[in-house]
Short mmCIF file of C-alpha atoms and ligand atoms in Angstrom, two decimals:
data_model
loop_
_atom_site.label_atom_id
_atom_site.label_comp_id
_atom_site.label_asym_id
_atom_site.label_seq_id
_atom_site.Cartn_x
_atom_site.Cartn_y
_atom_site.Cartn_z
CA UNK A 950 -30.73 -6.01 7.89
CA UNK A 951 -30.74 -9.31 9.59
CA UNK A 952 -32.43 -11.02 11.86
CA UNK A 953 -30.05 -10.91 15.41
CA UNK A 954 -28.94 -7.57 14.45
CA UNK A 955 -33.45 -6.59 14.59
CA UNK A 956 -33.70 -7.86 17.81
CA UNK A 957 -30.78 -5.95 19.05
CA UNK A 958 -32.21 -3.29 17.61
CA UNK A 959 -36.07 -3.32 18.35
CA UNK A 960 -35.60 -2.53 21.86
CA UNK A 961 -33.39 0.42 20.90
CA UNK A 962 -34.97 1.73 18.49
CA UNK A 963 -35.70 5.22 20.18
CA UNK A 964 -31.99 5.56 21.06
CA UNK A 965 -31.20 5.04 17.34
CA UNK A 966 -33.81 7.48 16.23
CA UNK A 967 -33.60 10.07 18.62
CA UNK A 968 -29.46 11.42 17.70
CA UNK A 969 -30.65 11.88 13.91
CA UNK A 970 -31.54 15.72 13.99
CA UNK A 971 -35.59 14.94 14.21
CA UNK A 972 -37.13 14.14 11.15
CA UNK A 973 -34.36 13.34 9.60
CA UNK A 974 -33.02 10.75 8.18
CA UNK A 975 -36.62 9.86 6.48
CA UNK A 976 -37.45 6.48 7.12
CA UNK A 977 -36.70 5.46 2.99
CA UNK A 978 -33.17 6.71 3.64
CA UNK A 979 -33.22 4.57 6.95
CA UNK A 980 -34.66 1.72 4.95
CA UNK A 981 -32.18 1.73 2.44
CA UNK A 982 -29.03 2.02 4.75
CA UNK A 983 -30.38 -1.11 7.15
CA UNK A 984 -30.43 -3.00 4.14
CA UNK A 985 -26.86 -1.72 2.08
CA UNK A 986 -23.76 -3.72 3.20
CA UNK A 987 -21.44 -0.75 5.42
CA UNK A 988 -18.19 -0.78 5.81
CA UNK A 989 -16.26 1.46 8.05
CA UNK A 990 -12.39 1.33 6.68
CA UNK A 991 -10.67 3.14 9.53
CA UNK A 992 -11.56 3.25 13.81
CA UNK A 993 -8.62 3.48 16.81
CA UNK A 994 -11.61 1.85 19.12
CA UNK A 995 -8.59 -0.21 20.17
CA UNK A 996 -6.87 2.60 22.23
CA UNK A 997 -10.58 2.88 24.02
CA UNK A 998 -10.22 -0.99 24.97
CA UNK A 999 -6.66 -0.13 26.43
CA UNK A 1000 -8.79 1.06 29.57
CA UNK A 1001 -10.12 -2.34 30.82
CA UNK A 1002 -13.31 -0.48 32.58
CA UNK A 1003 -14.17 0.09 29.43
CA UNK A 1004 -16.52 -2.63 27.42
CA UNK A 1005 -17.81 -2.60 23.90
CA UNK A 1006 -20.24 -4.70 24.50
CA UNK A 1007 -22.07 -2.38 26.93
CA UNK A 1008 -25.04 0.23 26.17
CA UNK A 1009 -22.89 4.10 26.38
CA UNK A 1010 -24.79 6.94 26.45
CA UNK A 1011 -23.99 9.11 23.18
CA UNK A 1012 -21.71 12.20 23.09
CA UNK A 1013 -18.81 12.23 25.48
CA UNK A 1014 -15.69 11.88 24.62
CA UNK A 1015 -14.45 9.25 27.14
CA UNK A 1016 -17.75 7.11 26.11
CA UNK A 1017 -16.28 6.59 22.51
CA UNK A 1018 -17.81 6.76 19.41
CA UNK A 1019 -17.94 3.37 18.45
CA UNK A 1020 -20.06 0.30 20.76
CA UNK A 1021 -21.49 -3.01 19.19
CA UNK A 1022 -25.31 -1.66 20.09
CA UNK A 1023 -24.37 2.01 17.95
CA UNK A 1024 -22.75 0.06 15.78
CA UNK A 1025 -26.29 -2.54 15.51
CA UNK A 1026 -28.50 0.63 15.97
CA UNK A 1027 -26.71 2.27 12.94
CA UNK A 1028 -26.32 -0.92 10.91
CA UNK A 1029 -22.34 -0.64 10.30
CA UNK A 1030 -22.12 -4.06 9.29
CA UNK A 1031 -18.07 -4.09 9.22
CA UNK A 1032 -15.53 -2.26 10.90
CA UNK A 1033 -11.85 -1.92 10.74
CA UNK A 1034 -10.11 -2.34 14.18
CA UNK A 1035 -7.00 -0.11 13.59
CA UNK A 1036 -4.25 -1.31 15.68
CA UNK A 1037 -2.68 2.08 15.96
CA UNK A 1038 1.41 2.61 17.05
CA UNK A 1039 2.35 6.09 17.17
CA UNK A 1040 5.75 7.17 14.85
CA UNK A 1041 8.98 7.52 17.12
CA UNK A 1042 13.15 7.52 16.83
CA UNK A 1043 14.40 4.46 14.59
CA UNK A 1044 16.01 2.51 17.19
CA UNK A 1045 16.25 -1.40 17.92
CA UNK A 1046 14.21 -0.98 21.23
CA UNK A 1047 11.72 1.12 19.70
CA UNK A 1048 11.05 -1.60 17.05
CA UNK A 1049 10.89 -3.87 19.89
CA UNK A 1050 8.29 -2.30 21.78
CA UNK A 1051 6.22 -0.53 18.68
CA UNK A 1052 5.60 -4.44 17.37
CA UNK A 1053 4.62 -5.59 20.77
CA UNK A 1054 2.15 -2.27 21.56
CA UNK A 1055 0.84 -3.52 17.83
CA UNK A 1056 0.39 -7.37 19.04
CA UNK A 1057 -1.05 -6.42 22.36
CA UNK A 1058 -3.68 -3.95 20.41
CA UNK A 1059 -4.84 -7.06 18.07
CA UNK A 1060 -5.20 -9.32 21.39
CA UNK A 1061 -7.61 -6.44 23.06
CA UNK A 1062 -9.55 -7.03 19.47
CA UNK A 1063 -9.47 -10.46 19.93
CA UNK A 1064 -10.65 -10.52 23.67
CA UNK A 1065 -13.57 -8.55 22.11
CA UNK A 1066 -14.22 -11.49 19.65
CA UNK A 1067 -14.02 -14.17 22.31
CA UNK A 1068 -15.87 -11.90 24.57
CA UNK A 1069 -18.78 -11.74 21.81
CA UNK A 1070 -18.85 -14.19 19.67
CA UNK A 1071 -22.95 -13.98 18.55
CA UNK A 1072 -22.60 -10.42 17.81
CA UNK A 1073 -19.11 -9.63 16.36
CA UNK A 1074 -16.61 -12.27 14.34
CA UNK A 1075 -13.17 -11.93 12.53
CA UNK A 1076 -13.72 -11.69 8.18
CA UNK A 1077 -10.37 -11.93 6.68
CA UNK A 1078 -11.93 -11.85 3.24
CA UNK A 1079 -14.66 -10.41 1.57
CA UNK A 1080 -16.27 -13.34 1.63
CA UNK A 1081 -16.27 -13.27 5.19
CA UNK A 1082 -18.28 -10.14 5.37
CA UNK A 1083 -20.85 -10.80 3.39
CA UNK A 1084 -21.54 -14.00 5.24
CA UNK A 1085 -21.40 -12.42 8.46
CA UNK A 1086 -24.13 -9.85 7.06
CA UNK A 1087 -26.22 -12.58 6.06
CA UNK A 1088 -25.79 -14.41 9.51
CA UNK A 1089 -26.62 -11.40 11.55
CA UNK A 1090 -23.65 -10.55 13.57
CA UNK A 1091 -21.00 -7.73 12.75
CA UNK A 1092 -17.65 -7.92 11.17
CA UNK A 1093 -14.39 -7.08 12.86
CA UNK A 1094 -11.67 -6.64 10.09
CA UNK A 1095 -7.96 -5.58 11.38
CA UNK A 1096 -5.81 -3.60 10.42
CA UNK A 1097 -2.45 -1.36 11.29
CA UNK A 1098 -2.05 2.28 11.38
CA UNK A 1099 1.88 2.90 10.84
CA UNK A 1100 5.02 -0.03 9.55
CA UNK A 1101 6.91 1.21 12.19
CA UNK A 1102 4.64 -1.64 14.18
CA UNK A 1103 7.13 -3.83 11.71
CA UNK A 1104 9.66 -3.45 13.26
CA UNK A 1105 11.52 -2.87 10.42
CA UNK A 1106 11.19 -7.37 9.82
CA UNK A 1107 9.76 -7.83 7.00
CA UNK A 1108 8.71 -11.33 8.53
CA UNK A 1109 6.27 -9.43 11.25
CA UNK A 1110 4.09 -9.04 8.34
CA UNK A 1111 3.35 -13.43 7.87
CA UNK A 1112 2.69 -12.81 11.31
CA UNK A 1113 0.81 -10.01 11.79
CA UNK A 1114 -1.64 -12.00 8.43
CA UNK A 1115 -1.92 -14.78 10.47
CA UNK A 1116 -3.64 -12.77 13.17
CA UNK A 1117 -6.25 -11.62 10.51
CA UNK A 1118 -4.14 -8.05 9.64
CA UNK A 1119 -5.32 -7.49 6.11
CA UNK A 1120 -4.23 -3.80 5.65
CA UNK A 1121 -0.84 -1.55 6.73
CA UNK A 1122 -1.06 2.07 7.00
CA UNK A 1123 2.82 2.62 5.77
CA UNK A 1124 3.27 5.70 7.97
CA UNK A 1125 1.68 8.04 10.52
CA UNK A 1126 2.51 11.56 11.22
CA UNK A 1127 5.99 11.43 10.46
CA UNK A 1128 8.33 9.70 8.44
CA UNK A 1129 9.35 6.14 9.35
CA UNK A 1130 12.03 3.64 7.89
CA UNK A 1131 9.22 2.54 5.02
CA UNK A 1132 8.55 6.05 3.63
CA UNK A 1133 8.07 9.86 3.88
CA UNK A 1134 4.92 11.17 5.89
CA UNK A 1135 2.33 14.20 4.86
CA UNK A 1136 2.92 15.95 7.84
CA UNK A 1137 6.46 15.62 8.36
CA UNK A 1138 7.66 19.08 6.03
CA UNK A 1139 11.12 19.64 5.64
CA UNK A 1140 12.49 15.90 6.67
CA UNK A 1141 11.63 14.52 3.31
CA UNK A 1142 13.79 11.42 4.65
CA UNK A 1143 13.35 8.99 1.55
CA UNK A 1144 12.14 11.20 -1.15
CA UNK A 1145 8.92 8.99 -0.76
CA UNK A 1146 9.26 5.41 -0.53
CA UNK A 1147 12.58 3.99 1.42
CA UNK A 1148 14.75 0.25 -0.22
CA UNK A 1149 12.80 -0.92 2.63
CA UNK A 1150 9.75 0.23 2.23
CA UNK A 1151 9.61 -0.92 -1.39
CA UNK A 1152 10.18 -4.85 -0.11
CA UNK A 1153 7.23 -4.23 2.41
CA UNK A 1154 5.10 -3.51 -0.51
CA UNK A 1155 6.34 -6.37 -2.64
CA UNK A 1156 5.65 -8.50 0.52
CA UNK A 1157 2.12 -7.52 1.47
CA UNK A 1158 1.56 -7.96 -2.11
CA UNK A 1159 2.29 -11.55 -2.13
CA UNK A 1160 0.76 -11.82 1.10
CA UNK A 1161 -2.58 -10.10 -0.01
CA UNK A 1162 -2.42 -7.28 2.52
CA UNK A 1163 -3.89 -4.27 1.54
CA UNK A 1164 -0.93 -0.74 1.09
CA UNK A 1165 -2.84 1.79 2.98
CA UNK A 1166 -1.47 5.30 1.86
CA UNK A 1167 -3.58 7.66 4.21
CA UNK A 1168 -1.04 10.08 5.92
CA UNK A 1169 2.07 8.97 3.70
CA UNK A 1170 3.77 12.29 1.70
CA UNK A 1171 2.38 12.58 -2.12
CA UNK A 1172 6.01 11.45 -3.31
CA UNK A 1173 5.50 8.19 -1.00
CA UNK A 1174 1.75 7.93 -2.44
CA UNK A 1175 2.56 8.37 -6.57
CA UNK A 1176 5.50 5.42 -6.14
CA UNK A 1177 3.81 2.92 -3.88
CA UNK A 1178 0.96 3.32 -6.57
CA UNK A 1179 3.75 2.75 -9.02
CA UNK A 1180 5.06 -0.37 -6.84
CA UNK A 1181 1.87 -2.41 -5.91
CA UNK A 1182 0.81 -5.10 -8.50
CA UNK A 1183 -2.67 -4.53 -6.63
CA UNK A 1184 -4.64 -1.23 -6.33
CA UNK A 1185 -4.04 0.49 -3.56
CA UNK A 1186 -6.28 2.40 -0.83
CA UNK A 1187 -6.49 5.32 1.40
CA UNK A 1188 -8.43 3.87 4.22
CA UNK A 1189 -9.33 7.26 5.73
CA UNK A 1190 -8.52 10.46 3.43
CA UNK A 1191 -10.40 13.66 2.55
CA UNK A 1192 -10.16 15.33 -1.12
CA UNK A 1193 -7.26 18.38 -1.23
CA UNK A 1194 -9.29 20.27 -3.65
CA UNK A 1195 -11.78 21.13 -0.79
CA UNK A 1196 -9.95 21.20 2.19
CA UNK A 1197 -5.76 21.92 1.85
CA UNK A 1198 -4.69 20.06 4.20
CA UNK A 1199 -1.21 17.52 3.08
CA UNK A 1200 -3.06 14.80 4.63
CA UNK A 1201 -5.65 15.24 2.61
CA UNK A 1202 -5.38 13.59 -1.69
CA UNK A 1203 -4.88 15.90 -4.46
CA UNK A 1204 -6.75 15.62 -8.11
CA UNK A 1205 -3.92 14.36 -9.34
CA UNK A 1206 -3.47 11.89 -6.36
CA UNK A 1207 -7.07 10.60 -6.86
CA UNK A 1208 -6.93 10.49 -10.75
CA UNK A 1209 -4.19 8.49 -10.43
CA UNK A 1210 -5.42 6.32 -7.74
CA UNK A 1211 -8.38 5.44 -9.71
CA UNK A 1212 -6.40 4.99 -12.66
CA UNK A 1213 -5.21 1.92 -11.05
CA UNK A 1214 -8.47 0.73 -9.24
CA UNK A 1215 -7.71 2.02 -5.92
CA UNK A 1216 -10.11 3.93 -3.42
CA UNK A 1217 -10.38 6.67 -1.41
CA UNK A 1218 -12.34 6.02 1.81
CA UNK A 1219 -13.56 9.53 2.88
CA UNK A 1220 -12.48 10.08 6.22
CA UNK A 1221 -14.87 12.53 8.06
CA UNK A 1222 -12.14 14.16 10.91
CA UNK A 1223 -13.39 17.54 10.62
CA UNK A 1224 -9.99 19.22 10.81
CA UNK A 1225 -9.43 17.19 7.09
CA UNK A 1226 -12.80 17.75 5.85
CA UNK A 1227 -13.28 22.08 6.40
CA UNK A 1228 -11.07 24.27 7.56
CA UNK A 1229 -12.89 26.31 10.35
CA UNK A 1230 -11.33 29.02 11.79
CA UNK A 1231 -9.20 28.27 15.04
CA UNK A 1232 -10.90 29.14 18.69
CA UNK A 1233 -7.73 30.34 20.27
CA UNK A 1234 -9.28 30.02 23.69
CA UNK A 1235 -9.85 26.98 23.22
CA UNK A 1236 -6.68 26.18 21.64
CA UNK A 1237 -4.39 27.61 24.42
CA UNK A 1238 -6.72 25.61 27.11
CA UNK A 1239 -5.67 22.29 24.81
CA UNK A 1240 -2.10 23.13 24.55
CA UNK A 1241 -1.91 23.75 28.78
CA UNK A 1242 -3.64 20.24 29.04
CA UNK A 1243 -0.65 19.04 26.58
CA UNK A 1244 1.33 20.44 28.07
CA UNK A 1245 0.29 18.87 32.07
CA UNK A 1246 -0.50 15.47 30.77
CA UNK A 1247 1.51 15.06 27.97
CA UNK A 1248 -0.23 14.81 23.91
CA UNK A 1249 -2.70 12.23 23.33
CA UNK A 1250 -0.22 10.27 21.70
CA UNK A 1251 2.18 9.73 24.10
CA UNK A 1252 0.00 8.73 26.64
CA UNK A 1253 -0.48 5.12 26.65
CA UNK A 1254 -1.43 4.48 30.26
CA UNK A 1255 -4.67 3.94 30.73
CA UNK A 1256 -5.48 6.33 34.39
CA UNK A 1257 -3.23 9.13 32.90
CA UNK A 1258 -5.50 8.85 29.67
CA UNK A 1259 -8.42 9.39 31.61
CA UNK A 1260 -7.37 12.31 33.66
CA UNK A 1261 -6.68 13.82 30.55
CA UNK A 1262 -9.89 12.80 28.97
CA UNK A 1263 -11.55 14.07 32.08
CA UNK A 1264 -9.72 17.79 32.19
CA UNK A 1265 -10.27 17.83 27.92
CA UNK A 1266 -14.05 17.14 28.65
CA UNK A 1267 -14.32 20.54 30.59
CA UNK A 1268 -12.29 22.37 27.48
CA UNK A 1269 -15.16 20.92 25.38
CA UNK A 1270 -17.90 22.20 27.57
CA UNK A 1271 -16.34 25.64 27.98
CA UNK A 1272 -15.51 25.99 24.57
CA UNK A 1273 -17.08 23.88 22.51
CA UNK A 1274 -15.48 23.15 19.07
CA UNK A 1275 -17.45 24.00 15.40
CA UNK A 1276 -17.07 21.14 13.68
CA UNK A 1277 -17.30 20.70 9.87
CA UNK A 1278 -20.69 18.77 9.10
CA UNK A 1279 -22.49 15.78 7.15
CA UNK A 1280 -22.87 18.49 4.12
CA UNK A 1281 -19.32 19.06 3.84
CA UNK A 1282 -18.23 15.21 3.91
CA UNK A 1283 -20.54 14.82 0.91
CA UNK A 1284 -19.13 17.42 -0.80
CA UNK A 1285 -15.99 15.82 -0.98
CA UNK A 1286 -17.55 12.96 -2.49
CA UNK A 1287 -19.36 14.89 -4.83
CA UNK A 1288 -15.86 15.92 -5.88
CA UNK A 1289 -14.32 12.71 -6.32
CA UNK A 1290 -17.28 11.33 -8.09
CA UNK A 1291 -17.44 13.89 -10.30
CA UNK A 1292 -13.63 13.62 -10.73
CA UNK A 1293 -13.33 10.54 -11.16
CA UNK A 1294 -16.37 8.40 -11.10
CA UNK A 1295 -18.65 6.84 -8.81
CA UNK A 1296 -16.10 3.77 -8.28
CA UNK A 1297 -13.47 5.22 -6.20
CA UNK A 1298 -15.04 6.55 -3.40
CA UNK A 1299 -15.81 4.72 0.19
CA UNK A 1300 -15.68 5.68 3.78
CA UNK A 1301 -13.78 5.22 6.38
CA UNK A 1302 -14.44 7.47 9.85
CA UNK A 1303 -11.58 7.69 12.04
CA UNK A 1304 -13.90 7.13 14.74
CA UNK A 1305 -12.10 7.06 18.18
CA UNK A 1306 -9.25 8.99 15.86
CA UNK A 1307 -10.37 12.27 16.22
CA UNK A 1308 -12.89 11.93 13.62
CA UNK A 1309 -16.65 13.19 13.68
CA UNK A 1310 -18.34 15.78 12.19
CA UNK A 1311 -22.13 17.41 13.14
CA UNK A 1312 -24.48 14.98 12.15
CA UNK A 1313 -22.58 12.34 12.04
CA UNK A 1314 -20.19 12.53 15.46
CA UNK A 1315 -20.55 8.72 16.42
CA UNK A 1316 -21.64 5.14 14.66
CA UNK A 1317 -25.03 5.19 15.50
CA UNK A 1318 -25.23 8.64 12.96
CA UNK A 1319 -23.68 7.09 10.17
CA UNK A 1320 -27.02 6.65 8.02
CA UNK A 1321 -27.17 10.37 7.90
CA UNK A 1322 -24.82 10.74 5.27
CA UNK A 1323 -26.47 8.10 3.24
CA UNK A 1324 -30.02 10.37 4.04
CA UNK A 1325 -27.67 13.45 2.92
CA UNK A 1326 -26.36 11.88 -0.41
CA UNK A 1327 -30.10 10.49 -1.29
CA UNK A 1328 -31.02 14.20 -1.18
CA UNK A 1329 -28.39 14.91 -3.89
CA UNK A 1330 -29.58 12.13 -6.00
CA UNK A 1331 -27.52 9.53 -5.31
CA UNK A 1332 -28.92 5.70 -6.51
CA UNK A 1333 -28.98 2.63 -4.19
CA UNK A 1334 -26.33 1.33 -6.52
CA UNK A 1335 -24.18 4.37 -5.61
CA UNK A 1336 -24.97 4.08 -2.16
CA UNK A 1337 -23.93 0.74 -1.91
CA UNK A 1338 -20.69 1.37 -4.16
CA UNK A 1339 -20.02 4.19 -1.40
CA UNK A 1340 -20.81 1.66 1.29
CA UNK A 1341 -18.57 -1.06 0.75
CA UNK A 1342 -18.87 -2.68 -3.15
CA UNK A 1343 -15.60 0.13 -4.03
CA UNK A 1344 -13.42 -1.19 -1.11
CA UNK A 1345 -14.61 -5.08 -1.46
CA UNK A 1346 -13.28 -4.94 -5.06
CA UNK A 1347 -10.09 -3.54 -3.88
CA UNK A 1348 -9.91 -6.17 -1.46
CA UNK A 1349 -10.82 -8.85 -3.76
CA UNK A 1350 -7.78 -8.07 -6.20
CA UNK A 1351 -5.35 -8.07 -3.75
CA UNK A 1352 -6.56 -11.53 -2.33
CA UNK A 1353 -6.82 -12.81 -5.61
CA UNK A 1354 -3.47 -11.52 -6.72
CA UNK A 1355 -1.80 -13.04 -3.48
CA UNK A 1356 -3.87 -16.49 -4.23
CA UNK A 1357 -2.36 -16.70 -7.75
CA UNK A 1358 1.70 -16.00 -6.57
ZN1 ZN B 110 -4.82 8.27 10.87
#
């Protein structure tokens, strides 16, 4: 770890140490994470910046929901050297105005990233590349990488996506939770509206291709998943996905899925939303208190304004504390790598949180926790090599190829 990042941390040091369950991590596995390269594929901290009270660059105290999970000091505490701001539009009718306004709410997500950038330049910079990253390690500050989570932020032009690059986008989730004009989604059963990947959706691919932006398939349907890997000339990714095998879930990546994507030189970047990771049985109390609040303030995803958010936040924080949710933990994320690696080898694995998404597990429910899974996977026997394959060296590669790819049209 390097030198601006230890003085933001020396002087909080206890608040690092103190959320990682006593004893552990032991100070090797601390060691050995503050001096890996990290990188965190998938965050909505975006939608937190929405709410202009709200600032990154402040000290939050850990745990409550409307604090976040993700802050520049958790993220210097916990040595997450890069992070994915995921400019996140959520999936709605196919209509001209809709386009209009899902490209925009895309654009105006990126500038909030930005203003964070501008806002802190000696402690957080744009990397576009690889490159980028590592030199940003080496200089002390953090990485901010972008992203977008759903093409319908396209706008159905394939031109958005020149534009979007220029802004530093370097990946595309192709779909959310339901299917969109570029393919079919997981968790859209029974529309099946392309059979997988749409006319259009194949000329985004050939177009991010030649652009060097990364084809996220988290969340798109495993017909959409097997023919974009077909499509791409570069590997593809899942930039926050959990193995079927362990938890069936349709968002979640099949054997198949994964033998395939490695097959190809992709990655899986283990997401670690608990819902994806274990199923645990449902707390209907706490269920029907969640589906009232849905149903007074609307669902999280339809709420864009920034005071009804908070109300909602607010009323969802007393749900919490009245019945508080059993969440899958740092054991159960590793056991879905073990899977994979054991699968399909130690080269196809990363991770990527959905922090700020809904993801977080026990042990590992905000940035500052993250070096409890490496602690967890150094008890299994995991190498420094494989730690820092799991880390970041999986997705850089990834990266690379596509960049290079794009570089040689
Ligand atoms: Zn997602």
């Amino acid at each position: 770890m390097k030198n601006l990042k230890l003085i933001h941390a020396a002087g909080l040091l206890l608040a690092l140490v103190l959320p990682l369950r006593g004893a552990d991590p032991d100070s090797a596995a601390l060691k050995l994470h503050r001096e890996l390269l990290t990188i965190d594929t998938h965050c909505d901290t975006p939608l937190h910046m929405l709410d202009t009270t709200w600032d990154i660059g402040a000290v939050h105290p850990s745990g409550t929901r409307d604090r976040g999970k993700i802050d520049l000091t958790r993220m210097e505490n916990g040595n997450l050297d890069a992070l994915f701001f995921a400019a996140f539009v959520s999936q709605r009718a196919l209509t001209e105005q809709n386009y209009r306004e899902a490209r925009a709410a895309a654009e105006h997500l990126i500038g909030l990233t930005e203003g964070m950038l501008k806002k802190y330049p000696d402690r957080i910079r744009l990397a576009a590349t690889p490159a980028e990253i590592r030199q940003n390690e080496r200089d002390g500050v953090l990485s901010a990488c972008v992203g977008i989570e759903n093409g319908f932020a396209l706008g159905h032009d394939l031109a958005a996506l020149q534009a979007f690059r220029a802004r530093g986008v370097r990946y595309v989730t192709l779909c959310h939770t339901r299917d969109n004009d570029i393919c079919d989604s997981s968790t859209d059963p029974g529309a099946d509206s392309w059979g997988g990947l749409s006319p259009f959706g194949r000329q985004v691919i050939a177009e991010m291709n030649r652009l060097g932006i990364l084809v996220d398939l988290s969340h798109a349907s495993d017909e959409a998943f097997f023919q974009a890997l077909a499509a791409s000339k570069t590997p593809i990714f899942a930039s926050h996905s959990c193995a079927r095998a362990l938890c069936n879930h349709p968002r979640n990546l099949s054997d198949e899925m994964l033998k395939a994507l490695a097959a190809t030189g992709g990655v899986m970047q283990m997401c670690i939303l608990s819902e994806y990771v274990k199923a645990i049985p449902a707390n209907a109390r706490r269920e029907a208190a969640q589906d009232s609040l849905d149903a007074i303030y609307g669902t999280w995803e339809s709420l864009r304004e920034p005071v009804a958010r908070k109300a909602k936040r607010e009323a969802w924080n007393e749900v919490d504390r009245l019945y508080p949710r059993t969440l899958a933990t740092v054991a159960d994320v590793c056991d879905h790598i073990d899977h994979v690696v054991k699968l399909v080898g130690i080269d196809y694995i990363g991770i990527g949180t959905d922090f700020d998404g809904g993801g977080g597990v026990n042990g590992c429910n905000e940035v500052s926790q993250m070096c409890n899974i490496t602690a967890e996977l150094l008890r299994r026997g995991y190498s420094r090599e494989d730690l820092a394959k799991i880390w970041g060296g999986n997705f850089l590669r990834v990266f690379t190829r596509a960049l290079e790819a794009a570089e040689a049209e």
